[in-house]
XYZ file of N, CA and C in Angstrom:
396
model
N -62.652 28.813 98.138
C -62.323 29.700 97.004
C -60.854 29.665 96.770
N -60.448 29.652 95.566
C -59.068 29.567 95.220
C -58.511 30.967 95.031
N -57.351 31.186 95.604
C -56.623 32.443 95.442
C -55.819 32.449 94.149
N -55.806 33.544 93.522
C -54.867 33.684 92.401
C -53.482 34.055 92.898
N -52.432 33.458 92.327
C -51.109 33.804 92.759
C -50.518 34.735 91.704
N -50.268 35.965 92.193
C -49.766 37.050 91.362
C -48.293 37.199 91.475
N -47.686 36.446 92.280
C -46.279 36.628 92.571
C -45.383 36.427 91.328
N -45.539 35.312 90.468
C -44.682 35.142 89.275
C -44.841 36.306 88.291
N -46.058 36.870 88.127
C -46.196 37.991 87.247
C -45.532 39.299 87.836
N -45.521 39.473 89.114
C -44.925 40.585 89.726
C -43.366 40.460 89.657
N -42.871 39.287 89.835
C -41.441 39.042 89.717
C -40.926 39.294 88.331
N -41.771 38.862 87.364
C -41.346 39.092 85.818
C -41.357 40.610 85.584
N -42.295 41.361 86.077
C -42.395 42.719 85.875
C -41.145 43.473 86.535
N -40.809 43.048 87.744
C -39.628 43.676 88.350
C -38.388 43.343 87.627
N -38.233 42.100 87.092
C -37.063 41.725 86.327
C -36.941 42.435 84.992
N -38.083 42.628 84.404
C -38.135 43.446 83.065
C -37.750 44.847 83.315
N -38.228 45.411 84.375
C -37.931 46.831 84.720
C -36.419 46.953 85.008
N -35.886 46.038 85.752
C -34.394 46.068 86.000
C -33.613 45.940 84.724
N -34.031 45.097 83.789
C -33.318 44.933 82.526
C -33.417 46.234 81.683
N -34.478 46.864 81.719
C -34.645 48.150 80.964
C -33.729 49.209 81.583
N -33.761 49.334 82.892
C -32.869 50.362 83.608
C -31.415 50.062 83.291
N -31.013 48.832 83.457
C -29.590 48.417 83.288
C -29.087 48.623 81.927
N -29.855 48.607 80.918
C -29.462 48.788 79.536
C -29.344 47.480 78.753
N -29.019 47.488 77.514
C -28.907 46.313 76.659
C -27.851 45.342 76.935
N -26.633 45.831 77.448
C -25.573 44.886 77.706
C -24.977 45.219 79.087
N -25.803 44.834 80.132
C -25.356 45.242 81.474
C -24.118 44.418 81.952
N -23.851 43.236 81.436
C -22.714 42.500 81.914
C -21.459 42.828 81.104
N -21.518 43.580 80.066
C -20.417 43.887 79.210
C -20.281 45.386 78.971
N -19.009 45.891 78.986
C -18.932 47.313 78.757
C -19.276 47.619 77.288
N -19.882 48.836 77.113
C -20.317 49.188 75.758
C -19.290 50.000 75.102
N -18.346 50.529 75.842
C -17.203 51.288 75.187
C -15.839 50.809 75.776
N -14.879 50.835 75.014
C -13.443 50.574 75.388
C -12.731 51.868 75.304
N -12.166 52.317 76.395
C -11.507 53.611 76.463
C -10.017 53.376 76.765
N -9.323 54.250 76.358
C -7.868 54.238 76.679
C -7.106 55.450 76.159
N -5.689 55.278 76.247
C -4.823 56.332 75.762
C -3.755 55.718 74.876
N -3.407 56.422 73.791
C -2.370 56.118 72.965
C -1.114 56.969 73.252
N 0.037 56.242 73.408
C 1.235 56.893 73.704
C 2.252 56.513 72.680
N 3.450 57.242 72.506
C 4.450 56.861 71.578
C 5.653 56.506 72.417
N 6.502 55.593 71.876
C 7.635 55.022 72.616
C 8.506 56.205 73.154
N 9.115 55.966 74.277
C 10.055 56.832 74.975
C 9.416 58.193 75.349
N 8.055 58.224 75.370
C 7.306 59.428 75.805
C 7.369 60.634 74.821
N 7.790 60.292 73.537
C 7.901 61.404 72.517
C 6.528 61.704 71.995
N 6.469 62.785 71.261
C 5.168 63.222 70.611
C 4.830 62.218 69.552
N 3.591 61.945 69.403
C 3.081 61.010 68.391
C 3.200 61.712 67.028
N 3.930 61.073 66.049
C 4.134 61.751 64.755
C 2.831 62.002 64.050
N 2.956 62.901 63.094
C 1.767 63.334 62.282
C 1.303 62.225 61.351
N 0.027 61.964 61.326
C -0.550 60.945 60.424
C -1.838 60.466 60.952
N -2.345 59.361 60.444
C -3.616 58.795 60.775
C -3.440 57.608 61.628
N -4.237 57.547 62.716
C -4.161 56.410 63.664
C -5.414 55.599 63.527
N -5.238 54.340 63.131
C -6.322 53.433 63.084
C -6.333 52.534 64.220
N -7.449 52.483 64.958
C -7.692 51.635 66.138
C -8.775 50.593 65.817
N -8.333 49.253 65.931
C -9.255 48.205 65.637
C -9.146 47.084 66.653
N -10.103 46.208 66.636
C -10.107 44.994 67.502
C -9.714 43.792 66.705
N -8.962 42.828 67.324
C -8.458 41.657 66.698
C -8.509 40.504 67.741
N -8.865 39.307 67.264
C -8.870 38.204 68.131
C -8.139 37.097 67.408
N -6.828 36.843 67.623
C -6.083 35.847 66.931
C -6.513 34.443 67.263
N -7.116 34.173 68.421
C -7.478 32.862 68.750
C -8.715 32.362 67.993
N -9.564 33.186 67.521
C -10.732 32.805 66.763
C -10.677 33.487 65.387
N -11.202 32.853 64.461
C -11.209 33.340 63.025
C -12.454 34.243 62.880
N -13.243 34.499 64.038
C -14.491 35.178 63.841
C -14.269 36.574 63.300
N -13.036 37.169 63.623
C -12.706 38.581 63.227
C -11.821 38.650 62.029
N -11.386 37.408 61.456
C -10.437 37.482 60.370
C -10.917 38.265 59.210
N -10.137 39.254 58.795
C -10.475 40.090 57.666
C -11.426 41.133 57.912
N -12.027 41.166 59.078
C -12.988 42.186 59.337
C -12.803 42.847 60.705
N -13.226 44.099 60.863
C -13.039 44.807 62.116
C -14.368 45.230 62.645
N -14.968 44.513 63.601
C -16.336 44.856 64.064
C -16.371 46.244 64.649
N -15.344 46.804 65.121
C -15.307 48.162 65.695
C -13.904 48.705 65.355
N -13.907 49.909 64.742
C -12.647 50.591 64.401
C -12.848 52.052 64.446
N -11.804 52.796 64.723
C -11.887 54.270 64.741
C -10.604 54.763 64.050
N -10.781 55.899 63.422
C -9.643 56.525 62.720
C -9.499 57.999 63.303
N -8.230 58.262 63.790
C -7.971 59.542 64.417
C -6.760 60.218 63.707
N -6.882 61.478 63.635
C -5.783 62.286 63.007
C -4.778 62.679 64.062
N -3.549 62.527 63.847
C -2.572 63.010 64.866
C -1.841 64.244 64.232
N -1.733 65.316 64.977
C -1.110 66.553 64.500
C 0.424 66.625 64.667
N 0.943 65.626 65.177
C 2.476 65.571 65.382
C 3.000 66.310 66.618
N 2.088 66.902 67.423
C 2.555 67.594 68.590
C 2.116 67.091 69.946
N 1.169 66.108 69.978
C 0.626 65.577 71.139
C 1.389 64.345 71.660
N 1.595 64.247 72.984
C 2.215 63.163 73.510
C 1.306 61.994 73.832
N -0.004 62.264 74.021
C -0.942 61.127 74.285
C -2.309 61.583 73.695
N -2.919 60.540 73.104
C -4.255 60.756 72.534
C -5.269 59.812 73.194
N -6.302 60.357 73.744
C -7.415 59.468 74.371
C -8.215 58.976 73.252
N -8.847 57.708 73.443
C -9.759 57.159 72.430
C -10.824 56.368 73.108
N -11.842 56.131 72.307
C -12.997 55.339 72.747
C -13.506 54.534 71.541
N -13.723 53.293 71.759
C -14.342 52.426 70.668
C -15.596 51.791 71.231
N -16.736 51.889 70.488
C -17.892 51.253 70.889
C -17.815 49.734 70.620
N -18.017 48.952 71.666
C -18.041 47.492 71.484
C -19.398 47.054 71.007
N -19.497 46.249 69.959
C -20.746 45.759 69.476
C -21.406 44.797 70.551
N -22.658 44.827 70.631
C -23.348 44.042 71.562
C -23.060 42.418 71.317
N -22.853 42.160 69.979
C -22.509 40.745 69.562
C -21.137 40.202 69.846
N -20.282 41.211 70.225
C -18.903 40.834 70.550
C -18.726 40.323 71.822
N -18.080 39.191 72.037
C -17.782 38.589 73.296
C -16.268 38.879 73.689
N -16.075 39.481 74.808
C -14.723 39.740 75.246
C -14.104 38.502 75.838
N -13.062 38.118 75.068
C -12.274 36.898 75.438
C -10.870 37.290 75.846
N -10.111 36.357 76.521
C -8.822 36.616 76.887
C -7.839 37.011 75.791
N -8.121 36.461 74.560
C -7.230 36.786 73.392
C -7.655 38.030 72.582
N -8.743 38.627 72.970
C -9.208 39.859 72.187
C -8.264 40.968 72.533
N -7.740 41.703 71.543
C -6.837 42.775 71.758
C -7.156 43.978 70.851
N -6.588 45.064 71.187
C -6.679 46.307 70.487
C -5.410 46.481 69.628
N -5.641 46.753 68.363
C -4.455 46.988 67.474
C -4.490 48.356 66.973
N -3.386 49.073 67.121
C -3.289 50.514 66.723
C -2.195 50.673 65.691
N -2.481 51.269 64.567
C -1.514 51.512 63.564
C -1.450 53.037 63.241
N -0.212 53.503 63.215
C 0.020 54.924 62.793
C 0.527 54.973 61.465
N -0.162 55.602 60.515
C 0.300 55.669 59.064
C 0.428 57.117 58.609
N 1.335 57.343 57.778
C 1.518 58.659 57.154
C 0.291 58.892 56.174
N 0.216 60.124 55.741
C -1.018 60.354 54.812
C -0.885 59.601 53.535
N 0.312 59.134 53.218
C 0.371 58.289 51.930
C 0.244 56.774 52.127
N -0.110 56.459 53.453
C -0.366 55.132 53.770
C 0.825 54.298 54.281
N 2.044 54.904 54.446
C 3.251 54.207 54.900
C 3.083 54.036 56.348
N 3.355 52.792 56.872
C 3.203 52.463 58.308
C 4.419 53.026 59.033
N 4.184 53.855 60.129
C 5.138 54.417 60.889
C 5.365 53.742 62.165
N 4.246 53.332 62.846
C 4.347 52.698 64.116
C 3.106 51.814 64.390
N 3.319 50.908 65.345
C 2.216 49.936 65.593
C 2.252 49.562 67.125
N 1.128 49.228 67.655
C 1.054 48.792 69.033
C -0.231 47.956 69.294
N -0.179 47.062 70.231
C -1.276 46.227 70.660
C -1.362 46.202 72.149
N -2.585 45.840 72.639
C -2.777 45.644 74.071
C -4.104 44.823 74.318
N -4.078 43.939 75.268
C -5.255 43.150 75.494
C -6.421 44.009 75.975
N -7.651 43.533 75.574
C -8.892 44.228 76.014
C -9.198 43.669 77.380
N -9.316 44.586 78.395
C -9.680 44.200 79.690
C -10.928 44.879 80.009
N -11.978 44.030 80.474
C -13.228 44.590 80.737
C -13.197 45.573 81.962
N -13.843 46.683 81.759
C -13.975 47.664 82.864
C -12.657 48.359 83.206
N -11.742 48.436 82.296
C -10.463 49.031 82.609
C -10.020 49.855 81.386
N -9.300 50.940 81.733
C -8.713 51.726 80.595
C -7.554 50.956 79.949
N -7.304 51.171 78.653
C -6.338 50.458 77.935
C -5.252 51.469 77.437
N -4.073 51.370 77.910
C -3.059 52.186 77.391
C -2.192 51.449 76.419
N -2.046 52.065 75.208
C -1.209 51.454 74.146
C -0.041 52.244 73.705
N 1.051 51.648 73.658
C 2.320 52.363 73.345
C 2.590 51.997 71.895
N 2.755 53.058 71.056
C 3.151 52.747 69.588
C 4.652 52.653 69.543
N 5.068 51.600 68.879
C 6.493 51.370 68.607
C 6.808 51.612 67.143
N 7.891 52.202 66.875
C 8.353 52.527 65.447
C 8.471 51.167 64.618
N 7.892 51.237 63.442
C 7.985 50.022 62.625
C 9.369 49.951 61.924
N 9.972 48.856 61.913
C 11.275 48.651 61.316
C 11.130 48.001 59.993
N 11.873 48.572 59.055
C 11.803 48.025 57.697
C 13.181 47.540 57.296
């Protein structure tokens, strides 16, 4: 009599269960977290803070922002925590960076800062005053 081998089916079931428990993107963080600071430790001026991702090495993100967040600054806070959800389709590369812009309510750029995206690490971004 021939024995049926159930081991491959069992291994597939265990692998599927592990994938479901781990979530959709187990190898890549789903959120990018960090803190926005202003130069010289001063309070962040009043305005709107736009946080977006940019990858200058590839044109995949040219003209589009797959993940962005807009935060209001009251002009009294020295640091503002943030979190951006990273899309599942986005690949974290060494050239991927976070770009932060602080604008007045009329759209005038006050400050800007960038920092590289590092997987599984908080990102601190310092805003530097824009010179005109």
